[in-house]
mmCIF file with all atom_site columns, C-alpha atoms in Angstrom:
data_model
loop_
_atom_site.group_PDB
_atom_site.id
_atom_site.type_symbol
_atom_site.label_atom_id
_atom_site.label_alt_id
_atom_site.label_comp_id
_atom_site.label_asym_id
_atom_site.label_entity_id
_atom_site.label_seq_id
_atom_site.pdbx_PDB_ins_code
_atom_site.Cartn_x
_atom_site.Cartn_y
_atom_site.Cartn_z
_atom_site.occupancy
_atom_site.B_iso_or_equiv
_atom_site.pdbx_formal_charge
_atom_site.auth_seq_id
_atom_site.auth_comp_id
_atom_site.auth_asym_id
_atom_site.auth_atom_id
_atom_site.pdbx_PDB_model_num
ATOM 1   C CA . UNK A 1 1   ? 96.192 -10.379 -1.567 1.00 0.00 ? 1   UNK A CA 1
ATOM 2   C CA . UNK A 1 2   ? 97.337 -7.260  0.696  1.00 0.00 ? 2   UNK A CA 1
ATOM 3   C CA . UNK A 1 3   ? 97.407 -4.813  -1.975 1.00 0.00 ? 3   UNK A CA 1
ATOM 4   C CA . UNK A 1 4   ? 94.452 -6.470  -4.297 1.00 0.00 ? 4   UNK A CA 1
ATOM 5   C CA . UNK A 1 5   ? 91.901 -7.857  -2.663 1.00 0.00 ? 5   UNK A CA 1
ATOM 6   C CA . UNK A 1 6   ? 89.475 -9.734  -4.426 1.00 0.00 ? 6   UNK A CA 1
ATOM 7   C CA . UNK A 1 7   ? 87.056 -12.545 -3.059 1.00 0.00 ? 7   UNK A CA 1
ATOM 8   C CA . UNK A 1 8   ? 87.683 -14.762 -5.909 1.00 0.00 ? 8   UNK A CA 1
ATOM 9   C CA . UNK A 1 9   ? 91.536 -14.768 -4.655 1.00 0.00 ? 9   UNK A CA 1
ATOM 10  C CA . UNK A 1 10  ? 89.752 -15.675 -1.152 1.00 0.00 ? 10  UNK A CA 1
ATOM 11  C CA . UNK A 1 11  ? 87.474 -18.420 -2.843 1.00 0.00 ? 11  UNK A CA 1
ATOM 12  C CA . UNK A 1 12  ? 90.479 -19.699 -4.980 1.00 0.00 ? 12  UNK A CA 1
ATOM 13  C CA . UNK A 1 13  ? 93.311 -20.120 -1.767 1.00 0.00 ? 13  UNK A CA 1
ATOM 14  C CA . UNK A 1 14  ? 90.168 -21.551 -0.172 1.00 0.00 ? 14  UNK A CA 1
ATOM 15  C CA . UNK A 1 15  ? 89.758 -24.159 -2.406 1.00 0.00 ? 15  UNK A CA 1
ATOM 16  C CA . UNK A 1 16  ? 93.243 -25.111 -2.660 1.00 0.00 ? 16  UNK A CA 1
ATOM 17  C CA . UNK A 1 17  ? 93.140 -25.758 0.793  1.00 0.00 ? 17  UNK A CA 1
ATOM 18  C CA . UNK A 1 18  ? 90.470 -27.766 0.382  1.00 0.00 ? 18  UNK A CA 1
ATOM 19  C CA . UNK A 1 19  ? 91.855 -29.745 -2.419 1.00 0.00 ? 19  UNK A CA 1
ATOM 20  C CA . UNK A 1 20  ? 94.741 -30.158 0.352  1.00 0.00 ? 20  UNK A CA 1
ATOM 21  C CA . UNK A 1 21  ? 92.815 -31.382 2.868  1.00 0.00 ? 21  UNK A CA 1
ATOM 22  C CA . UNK A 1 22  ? 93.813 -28.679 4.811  1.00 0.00 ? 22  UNK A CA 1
ATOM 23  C CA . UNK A 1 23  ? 90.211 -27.644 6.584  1.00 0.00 ? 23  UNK A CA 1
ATOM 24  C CA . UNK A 1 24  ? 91.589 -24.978 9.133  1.00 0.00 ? 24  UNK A CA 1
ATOM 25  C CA . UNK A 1 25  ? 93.267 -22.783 6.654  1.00 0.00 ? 25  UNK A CA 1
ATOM 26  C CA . UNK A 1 26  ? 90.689 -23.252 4.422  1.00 0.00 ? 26  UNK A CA 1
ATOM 27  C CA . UNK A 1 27  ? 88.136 -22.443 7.345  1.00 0.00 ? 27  UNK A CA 1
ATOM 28  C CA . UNK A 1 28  ? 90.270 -19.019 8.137  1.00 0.00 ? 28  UNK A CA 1
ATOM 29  C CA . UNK A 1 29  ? 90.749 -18.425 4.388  1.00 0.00 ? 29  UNK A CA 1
ATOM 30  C CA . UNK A 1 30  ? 86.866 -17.973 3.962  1.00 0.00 ? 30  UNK A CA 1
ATOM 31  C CA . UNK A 1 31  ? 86.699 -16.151 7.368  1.00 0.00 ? 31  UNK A CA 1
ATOM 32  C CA . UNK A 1 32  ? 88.561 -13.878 6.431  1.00 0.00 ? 32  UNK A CA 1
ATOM 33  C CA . UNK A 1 33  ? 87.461 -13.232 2.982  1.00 0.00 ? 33  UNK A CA 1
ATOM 34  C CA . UNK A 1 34  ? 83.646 -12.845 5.096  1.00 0.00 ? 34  UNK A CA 1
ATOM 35  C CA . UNK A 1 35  ? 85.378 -10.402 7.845  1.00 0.00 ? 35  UNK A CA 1
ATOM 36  C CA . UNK A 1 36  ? 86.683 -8.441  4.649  1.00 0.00 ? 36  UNK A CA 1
ATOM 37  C CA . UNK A 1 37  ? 83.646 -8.440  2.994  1.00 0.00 ? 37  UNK A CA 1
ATOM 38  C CA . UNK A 1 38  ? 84.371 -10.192 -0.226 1.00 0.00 ? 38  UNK A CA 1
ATOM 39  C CA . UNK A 1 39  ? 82.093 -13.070 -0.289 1.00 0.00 ? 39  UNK A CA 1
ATOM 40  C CA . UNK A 1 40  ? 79.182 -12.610 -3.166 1.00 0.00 ? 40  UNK A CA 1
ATOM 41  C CA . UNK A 1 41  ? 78.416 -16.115 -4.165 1.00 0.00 ? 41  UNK A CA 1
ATOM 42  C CA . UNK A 1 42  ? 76.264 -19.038 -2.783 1.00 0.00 ? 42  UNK A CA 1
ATOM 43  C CA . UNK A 1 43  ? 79.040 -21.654 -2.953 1.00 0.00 ? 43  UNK A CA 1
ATOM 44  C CA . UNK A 1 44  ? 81.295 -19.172 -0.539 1.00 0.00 ? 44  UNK A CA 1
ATOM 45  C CA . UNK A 1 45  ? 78.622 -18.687 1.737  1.00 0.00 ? 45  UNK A CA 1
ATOM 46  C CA . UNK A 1 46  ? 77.557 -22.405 1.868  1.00 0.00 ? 46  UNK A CA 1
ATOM 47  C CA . UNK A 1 47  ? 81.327 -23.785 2.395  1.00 0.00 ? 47  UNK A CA 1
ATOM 48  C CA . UNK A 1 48  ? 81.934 -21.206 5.499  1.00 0.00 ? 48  UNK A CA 1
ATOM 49  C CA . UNK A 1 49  ? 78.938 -22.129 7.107  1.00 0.00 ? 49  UNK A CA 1
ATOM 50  C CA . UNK A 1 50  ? 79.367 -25.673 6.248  1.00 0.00 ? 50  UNK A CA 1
ATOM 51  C CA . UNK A 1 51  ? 83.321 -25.726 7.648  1.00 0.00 ? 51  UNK A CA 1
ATOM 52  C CA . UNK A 1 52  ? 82.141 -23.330 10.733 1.00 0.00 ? 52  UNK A CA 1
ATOM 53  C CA . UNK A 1 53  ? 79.424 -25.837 11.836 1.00 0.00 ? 53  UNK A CA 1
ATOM 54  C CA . UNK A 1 54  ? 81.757 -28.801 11.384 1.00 0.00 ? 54  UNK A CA 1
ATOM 55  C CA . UNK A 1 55  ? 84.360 -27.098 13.163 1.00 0.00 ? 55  UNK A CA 1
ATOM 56  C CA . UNK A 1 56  ? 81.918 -26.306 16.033 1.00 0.00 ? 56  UNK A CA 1
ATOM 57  C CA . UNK A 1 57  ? 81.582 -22.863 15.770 1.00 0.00 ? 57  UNK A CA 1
ATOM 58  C CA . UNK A 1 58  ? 77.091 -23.201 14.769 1.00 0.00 ? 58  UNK A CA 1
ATOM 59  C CA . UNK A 1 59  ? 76.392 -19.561 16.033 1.00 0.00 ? 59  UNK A CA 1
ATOM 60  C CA . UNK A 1 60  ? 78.551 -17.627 13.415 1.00 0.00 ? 60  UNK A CA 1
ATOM 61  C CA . UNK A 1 61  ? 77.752 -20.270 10.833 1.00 0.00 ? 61  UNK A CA 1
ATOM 62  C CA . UNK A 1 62  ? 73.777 -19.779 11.346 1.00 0.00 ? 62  UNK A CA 1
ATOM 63  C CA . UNK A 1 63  ? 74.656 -15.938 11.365 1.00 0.00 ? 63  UNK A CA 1
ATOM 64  C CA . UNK A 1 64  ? 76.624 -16.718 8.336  1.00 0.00 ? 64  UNK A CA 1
ATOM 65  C CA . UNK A 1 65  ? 73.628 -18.383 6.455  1.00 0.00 ? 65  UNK A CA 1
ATOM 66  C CA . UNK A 1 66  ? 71.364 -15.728 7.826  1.00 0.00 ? 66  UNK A CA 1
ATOM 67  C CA . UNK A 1 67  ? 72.843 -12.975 5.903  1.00 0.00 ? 67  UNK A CA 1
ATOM 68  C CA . UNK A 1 68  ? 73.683 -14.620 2.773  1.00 0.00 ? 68  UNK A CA 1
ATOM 69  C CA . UNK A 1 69  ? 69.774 -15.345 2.420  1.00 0.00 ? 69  UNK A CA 1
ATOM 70  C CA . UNK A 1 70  ? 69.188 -12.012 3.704  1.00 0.00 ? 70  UNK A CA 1
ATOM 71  C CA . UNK A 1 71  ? 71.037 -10.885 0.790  1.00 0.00 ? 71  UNK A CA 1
ATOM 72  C CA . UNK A 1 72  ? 69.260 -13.031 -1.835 1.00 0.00 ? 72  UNK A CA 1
ATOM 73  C CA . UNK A 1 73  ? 73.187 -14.670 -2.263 1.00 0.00 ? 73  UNK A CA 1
ATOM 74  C CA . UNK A 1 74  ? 72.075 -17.968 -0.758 1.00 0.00 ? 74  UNK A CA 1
ATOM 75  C CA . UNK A 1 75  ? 68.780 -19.545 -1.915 1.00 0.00 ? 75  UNK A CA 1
ATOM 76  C CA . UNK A 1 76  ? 66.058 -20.907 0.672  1.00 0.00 ? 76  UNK A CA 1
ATOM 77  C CA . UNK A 1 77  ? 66.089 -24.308 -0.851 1.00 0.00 ? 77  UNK A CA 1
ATOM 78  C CA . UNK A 1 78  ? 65.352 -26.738 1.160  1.00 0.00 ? 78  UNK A CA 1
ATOM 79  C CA . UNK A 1 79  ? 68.770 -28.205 1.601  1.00 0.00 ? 79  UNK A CA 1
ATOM 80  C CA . UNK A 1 80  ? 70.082 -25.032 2.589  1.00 0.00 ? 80  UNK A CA 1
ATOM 81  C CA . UNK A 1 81  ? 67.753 -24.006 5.314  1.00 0.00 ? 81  UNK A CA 1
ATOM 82  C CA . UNK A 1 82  ? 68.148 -27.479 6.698  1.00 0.00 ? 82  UNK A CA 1
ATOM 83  C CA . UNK A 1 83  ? 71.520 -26.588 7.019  1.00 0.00 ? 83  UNK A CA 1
ATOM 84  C CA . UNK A 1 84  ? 70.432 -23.116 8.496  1.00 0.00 ? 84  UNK A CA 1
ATOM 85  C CA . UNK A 1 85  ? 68.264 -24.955 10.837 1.00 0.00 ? 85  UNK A CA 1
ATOM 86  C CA . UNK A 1 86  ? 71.018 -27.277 12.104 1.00 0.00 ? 86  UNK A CA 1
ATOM 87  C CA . UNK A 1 87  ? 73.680 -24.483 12.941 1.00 0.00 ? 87  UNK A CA 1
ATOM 88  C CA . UNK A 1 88  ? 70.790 -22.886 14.982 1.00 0.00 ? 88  UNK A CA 1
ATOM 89  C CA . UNK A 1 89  ? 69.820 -26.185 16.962 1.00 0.00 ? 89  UNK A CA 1
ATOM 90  C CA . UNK A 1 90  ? 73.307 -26.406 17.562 1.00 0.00 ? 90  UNK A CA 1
ATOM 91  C CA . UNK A 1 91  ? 74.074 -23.338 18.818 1.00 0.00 ? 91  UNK A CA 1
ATOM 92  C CA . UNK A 1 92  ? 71.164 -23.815 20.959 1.00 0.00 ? 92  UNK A CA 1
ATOM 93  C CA . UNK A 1 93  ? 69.134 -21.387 19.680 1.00 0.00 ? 93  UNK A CA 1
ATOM 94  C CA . UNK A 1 94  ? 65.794 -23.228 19.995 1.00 0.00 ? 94  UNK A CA 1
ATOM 95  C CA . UNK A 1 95  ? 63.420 -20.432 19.103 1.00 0.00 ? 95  UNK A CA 1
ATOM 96  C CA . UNK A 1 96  ? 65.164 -19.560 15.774 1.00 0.00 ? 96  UNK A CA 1
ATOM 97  C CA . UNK A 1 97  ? 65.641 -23.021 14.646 1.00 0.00 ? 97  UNK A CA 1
ATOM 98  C CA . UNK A 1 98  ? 61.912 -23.317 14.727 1.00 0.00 ? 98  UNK A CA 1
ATOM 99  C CA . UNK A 1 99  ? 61.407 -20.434 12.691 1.00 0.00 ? 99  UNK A CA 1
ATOM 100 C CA . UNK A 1 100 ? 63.707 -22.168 10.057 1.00 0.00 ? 100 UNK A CA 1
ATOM 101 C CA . UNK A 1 101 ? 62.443 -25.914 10.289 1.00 0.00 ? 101 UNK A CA 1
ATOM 102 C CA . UNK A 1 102 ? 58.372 -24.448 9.379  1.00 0.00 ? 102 UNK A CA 1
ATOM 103 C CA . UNK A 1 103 ? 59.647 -22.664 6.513  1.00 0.00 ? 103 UNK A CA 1
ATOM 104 C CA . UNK A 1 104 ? 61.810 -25.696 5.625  1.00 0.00 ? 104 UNK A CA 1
ATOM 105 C CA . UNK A 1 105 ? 58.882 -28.301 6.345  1.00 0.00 ? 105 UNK A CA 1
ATOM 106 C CA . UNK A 1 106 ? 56.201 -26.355 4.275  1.00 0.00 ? 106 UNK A CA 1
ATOM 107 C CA . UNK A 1 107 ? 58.737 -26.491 1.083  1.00 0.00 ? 107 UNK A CA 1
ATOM 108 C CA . UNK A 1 108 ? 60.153 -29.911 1.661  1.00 0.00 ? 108 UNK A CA 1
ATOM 109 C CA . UNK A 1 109 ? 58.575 -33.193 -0.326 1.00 0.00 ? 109 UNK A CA 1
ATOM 110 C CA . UNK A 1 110 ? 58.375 -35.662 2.559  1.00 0.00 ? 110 UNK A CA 1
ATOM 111 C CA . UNK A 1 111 ? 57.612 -35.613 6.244  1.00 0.00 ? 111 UNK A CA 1
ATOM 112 C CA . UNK A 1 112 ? 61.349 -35.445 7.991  1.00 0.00 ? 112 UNK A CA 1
ATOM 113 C CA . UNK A 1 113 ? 60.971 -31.698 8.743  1.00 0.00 ? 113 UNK A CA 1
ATOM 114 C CA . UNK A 1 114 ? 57.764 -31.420 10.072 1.00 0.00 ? 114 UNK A CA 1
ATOM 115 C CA . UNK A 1 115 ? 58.712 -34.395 12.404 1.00 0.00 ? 115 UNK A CA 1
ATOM 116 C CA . UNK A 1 116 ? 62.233 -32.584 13.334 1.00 0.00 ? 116 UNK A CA 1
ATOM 117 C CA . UNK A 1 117 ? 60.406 -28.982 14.242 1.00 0.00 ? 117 UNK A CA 1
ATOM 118 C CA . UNK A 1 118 ? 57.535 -31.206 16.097 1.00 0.00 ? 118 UNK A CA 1
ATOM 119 C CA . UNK A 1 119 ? 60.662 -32.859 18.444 1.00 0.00 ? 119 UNK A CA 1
ATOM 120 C CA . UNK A 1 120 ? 61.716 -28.832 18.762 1.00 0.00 ? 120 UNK A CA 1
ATOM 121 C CA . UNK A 1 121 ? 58.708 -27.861 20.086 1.00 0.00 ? 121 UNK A CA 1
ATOM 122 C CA . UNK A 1 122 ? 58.853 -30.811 22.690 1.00 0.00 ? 122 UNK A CA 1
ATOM 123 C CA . UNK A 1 123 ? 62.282 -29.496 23.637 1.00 0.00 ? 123 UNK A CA 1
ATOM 124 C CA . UNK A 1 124 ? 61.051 -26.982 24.585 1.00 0.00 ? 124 UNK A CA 1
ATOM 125 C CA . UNK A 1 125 ? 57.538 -28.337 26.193 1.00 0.00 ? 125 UNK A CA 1
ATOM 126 C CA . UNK A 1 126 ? 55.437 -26.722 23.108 1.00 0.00 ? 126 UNK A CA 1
ATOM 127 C CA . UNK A 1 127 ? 53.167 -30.177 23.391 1.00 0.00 ? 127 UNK A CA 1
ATOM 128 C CA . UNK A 1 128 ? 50.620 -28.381 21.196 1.00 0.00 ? 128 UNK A CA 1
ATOM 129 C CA . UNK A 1 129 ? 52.493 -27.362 18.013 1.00 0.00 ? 129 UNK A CA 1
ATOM 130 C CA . UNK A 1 130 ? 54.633 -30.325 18.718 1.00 0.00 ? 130 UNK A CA 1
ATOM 131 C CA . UNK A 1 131 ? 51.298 -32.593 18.363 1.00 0.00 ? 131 UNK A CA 1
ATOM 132 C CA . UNK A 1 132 ? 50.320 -30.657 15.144 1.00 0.00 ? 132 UNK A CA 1
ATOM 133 C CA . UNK A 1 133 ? 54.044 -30.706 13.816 1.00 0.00 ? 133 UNK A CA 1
ATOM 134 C CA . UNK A 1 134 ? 54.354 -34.721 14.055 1.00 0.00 ? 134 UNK A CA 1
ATOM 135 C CA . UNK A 1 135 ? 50.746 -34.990 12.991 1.00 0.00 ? 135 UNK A CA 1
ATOM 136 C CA . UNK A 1 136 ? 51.503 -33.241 9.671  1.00 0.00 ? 136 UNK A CA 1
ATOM 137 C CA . UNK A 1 137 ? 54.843 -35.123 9.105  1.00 0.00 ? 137 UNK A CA 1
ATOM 138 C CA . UNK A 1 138 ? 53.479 -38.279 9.591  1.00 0.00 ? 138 UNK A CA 1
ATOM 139 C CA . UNK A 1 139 ? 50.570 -37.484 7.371  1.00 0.00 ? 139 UNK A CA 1
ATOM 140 C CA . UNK A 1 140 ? 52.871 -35.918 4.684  1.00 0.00 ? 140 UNK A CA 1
ATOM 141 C CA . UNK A 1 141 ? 55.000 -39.479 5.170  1.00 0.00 ? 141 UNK A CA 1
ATOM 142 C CA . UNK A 1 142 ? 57.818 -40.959 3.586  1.00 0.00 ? 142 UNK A CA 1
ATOM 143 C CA . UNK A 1 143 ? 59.680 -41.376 7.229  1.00 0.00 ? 143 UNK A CA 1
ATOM 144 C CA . UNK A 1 144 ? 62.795 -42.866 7.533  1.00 0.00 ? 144 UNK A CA 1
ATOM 145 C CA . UNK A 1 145 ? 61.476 -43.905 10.985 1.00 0.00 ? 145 UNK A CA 1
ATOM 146 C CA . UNK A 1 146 ? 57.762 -43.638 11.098 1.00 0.00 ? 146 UNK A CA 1
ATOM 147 C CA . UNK A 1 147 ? 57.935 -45.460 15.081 1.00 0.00 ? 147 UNK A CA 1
ATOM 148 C CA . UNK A 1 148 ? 60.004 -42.666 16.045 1.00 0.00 ? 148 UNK A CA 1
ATOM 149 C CA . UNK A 1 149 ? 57.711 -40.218 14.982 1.00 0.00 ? 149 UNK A CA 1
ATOM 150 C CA . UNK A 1 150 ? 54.916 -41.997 16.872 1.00 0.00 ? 150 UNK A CA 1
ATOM 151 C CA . UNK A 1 151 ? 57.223 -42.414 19.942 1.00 0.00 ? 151 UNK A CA 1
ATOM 152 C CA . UNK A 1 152 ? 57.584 -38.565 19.896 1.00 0.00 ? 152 UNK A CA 1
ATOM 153 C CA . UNK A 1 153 ? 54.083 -38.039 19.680 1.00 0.00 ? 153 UNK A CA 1
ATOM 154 C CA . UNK A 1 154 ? 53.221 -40.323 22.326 1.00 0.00 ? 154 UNK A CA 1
ATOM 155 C CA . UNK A 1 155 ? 54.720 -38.474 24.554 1.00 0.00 ? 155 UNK A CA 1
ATOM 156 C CA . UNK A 1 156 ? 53.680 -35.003 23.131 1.00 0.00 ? 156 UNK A CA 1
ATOM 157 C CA . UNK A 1 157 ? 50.218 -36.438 23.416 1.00 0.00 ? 157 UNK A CA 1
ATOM 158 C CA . UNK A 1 158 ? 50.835 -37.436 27.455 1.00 0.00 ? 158 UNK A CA 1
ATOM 159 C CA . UNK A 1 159 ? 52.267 -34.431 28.536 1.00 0.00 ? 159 UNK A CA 1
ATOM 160 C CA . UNK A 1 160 ? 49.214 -32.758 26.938 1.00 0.00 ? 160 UNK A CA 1
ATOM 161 C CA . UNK A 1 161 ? 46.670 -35.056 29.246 1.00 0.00 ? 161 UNK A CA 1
ATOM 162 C CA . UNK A 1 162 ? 45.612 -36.926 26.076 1.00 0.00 ? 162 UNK A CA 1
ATOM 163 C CA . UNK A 1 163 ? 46.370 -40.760 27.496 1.00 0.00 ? 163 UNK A CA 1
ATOM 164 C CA . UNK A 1 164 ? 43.873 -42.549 24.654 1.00 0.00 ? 164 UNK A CA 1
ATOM 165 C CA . UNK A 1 165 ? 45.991 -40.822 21.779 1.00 0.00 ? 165 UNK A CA 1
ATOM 166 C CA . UNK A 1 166 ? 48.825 -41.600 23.887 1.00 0.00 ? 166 UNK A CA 1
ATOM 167 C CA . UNK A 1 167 ? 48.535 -45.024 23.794 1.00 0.00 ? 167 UNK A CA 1
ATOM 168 C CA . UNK A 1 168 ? 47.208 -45.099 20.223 1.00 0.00 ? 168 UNK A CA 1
ATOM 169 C CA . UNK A 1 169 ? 50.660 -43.827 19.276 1.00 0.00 ? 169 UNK A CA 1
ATOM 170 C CA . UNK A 1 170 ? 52.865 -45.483 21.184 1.00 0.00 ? 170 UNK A CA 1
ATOM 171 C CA . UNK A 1 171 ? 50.570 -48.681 19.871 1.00 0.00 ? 171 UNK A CA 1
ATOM 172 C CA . UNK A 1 172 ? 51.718 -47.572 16.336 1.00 0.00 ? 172 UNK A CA 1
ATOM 173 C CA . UNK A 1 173 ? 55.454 -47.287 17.297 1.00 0.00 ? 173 UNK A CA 1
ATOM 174 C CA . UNK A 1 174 ? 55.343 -50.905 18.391 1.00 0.00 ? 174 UNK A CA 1
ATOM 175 C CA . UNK A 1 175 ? 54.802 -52.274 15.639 1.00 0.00 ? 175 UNK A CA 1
ATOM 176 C CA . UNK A 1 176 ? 58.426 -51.375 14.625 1.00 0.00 ? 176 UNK A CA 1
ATOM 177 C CA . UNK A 1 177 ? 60.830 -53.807 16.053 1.00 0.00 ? 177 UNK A CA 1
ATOM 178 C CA . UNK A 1 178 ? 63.450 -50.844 17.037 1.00 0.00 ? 178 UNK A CA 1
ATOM 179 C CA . UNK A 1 179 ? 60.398 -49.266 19.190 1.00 0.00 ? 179 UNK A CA 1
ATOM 180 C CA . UNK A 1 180 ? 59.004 -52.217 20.606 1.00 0.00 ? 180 UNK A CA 1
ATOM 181 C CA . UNK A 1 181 ? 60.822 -51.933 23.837 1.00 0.00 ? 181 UNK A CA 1
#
């Protein structure tokens, strides 16, 4: 690979590392096929910032992500900027993980988005957009947990001096037996 470089000789030792079960050299294998410049297709970009984020590294995989959809390489599905989302949140990078999660909510088919970027903005005391955010995720439904949604509201809807809708929330959560408490 010293004297021709190609990515698909990065991609292909990559995989075979994979295959292995060997996840660091296949981590350092894509790295460096990214450092080089030789990465041109979505699958590349996806498994580095898949194996950076697992291998706790969420900063260079969100940058990772970041340019390959920059580049029109890596699509903004929905899956994808999930993904994108995630690396951000973990890297603590609050304000840039929002930015993701609406353009992820407004393209995804259910609810779980909208309810994610809503418990964003509470992290960071946004009770406003976070009210709106939960609002429109529980209204676009299909919740794997609808009570925590409420809970989140509730207290979205407290710290923004609304008690009645408060309690109407935190009513609805209730009625879940994992939120009765």
């Amino acid at each position: 690979m010293k004297l021709y470089p190609k990515g698909d000789y990065f991609a292909h030792l990559s995989s075979l590392y994979g295959e292995q079960g060997n996840e660091t050299r296949q981590l350092l294998t894509l790295e460096a096929a990214y450092d080089g410049g030789y990465l041109s297709k979505q699958n590349q970009y996806l498994a580095l910032g898949s194996l950076l984020l697992s291998s706790d590294v969420p900063y260079k995989s969100a940058k990772v992500l970041t340019e390959g959809m920059e580049k029109k390489i890596v699509e903004d599905s929905v899956t994808n900027l999930r993904l994108l989302a995630q690396a951000w949140l973990l890297a603590q990078e609050p304000h840039e993980a929002i930015k993701v999660l609406q353009k992820a909510a407004k393209k995804s088919d259910d609810g779980e988005l909208y309810v994610r970027l809503g418990q964003s903005y509470a992290d960071l005391d946004e009770w406003k957009d976070c009210i709106s955010s939960i609002r429109e995720g529980l209204k676009k439904g299909d919740l794997e947990r609808e009570d925590s949604a409420n809970v989140t509201l509730g207290v979205c809807l407290y710290n923004n001096n609304d008690l009645d809708g408060a309690i109407a929330a935190f009513t609805r959560a209730r009625k879940d037996e994992r939120s009765r408490k």
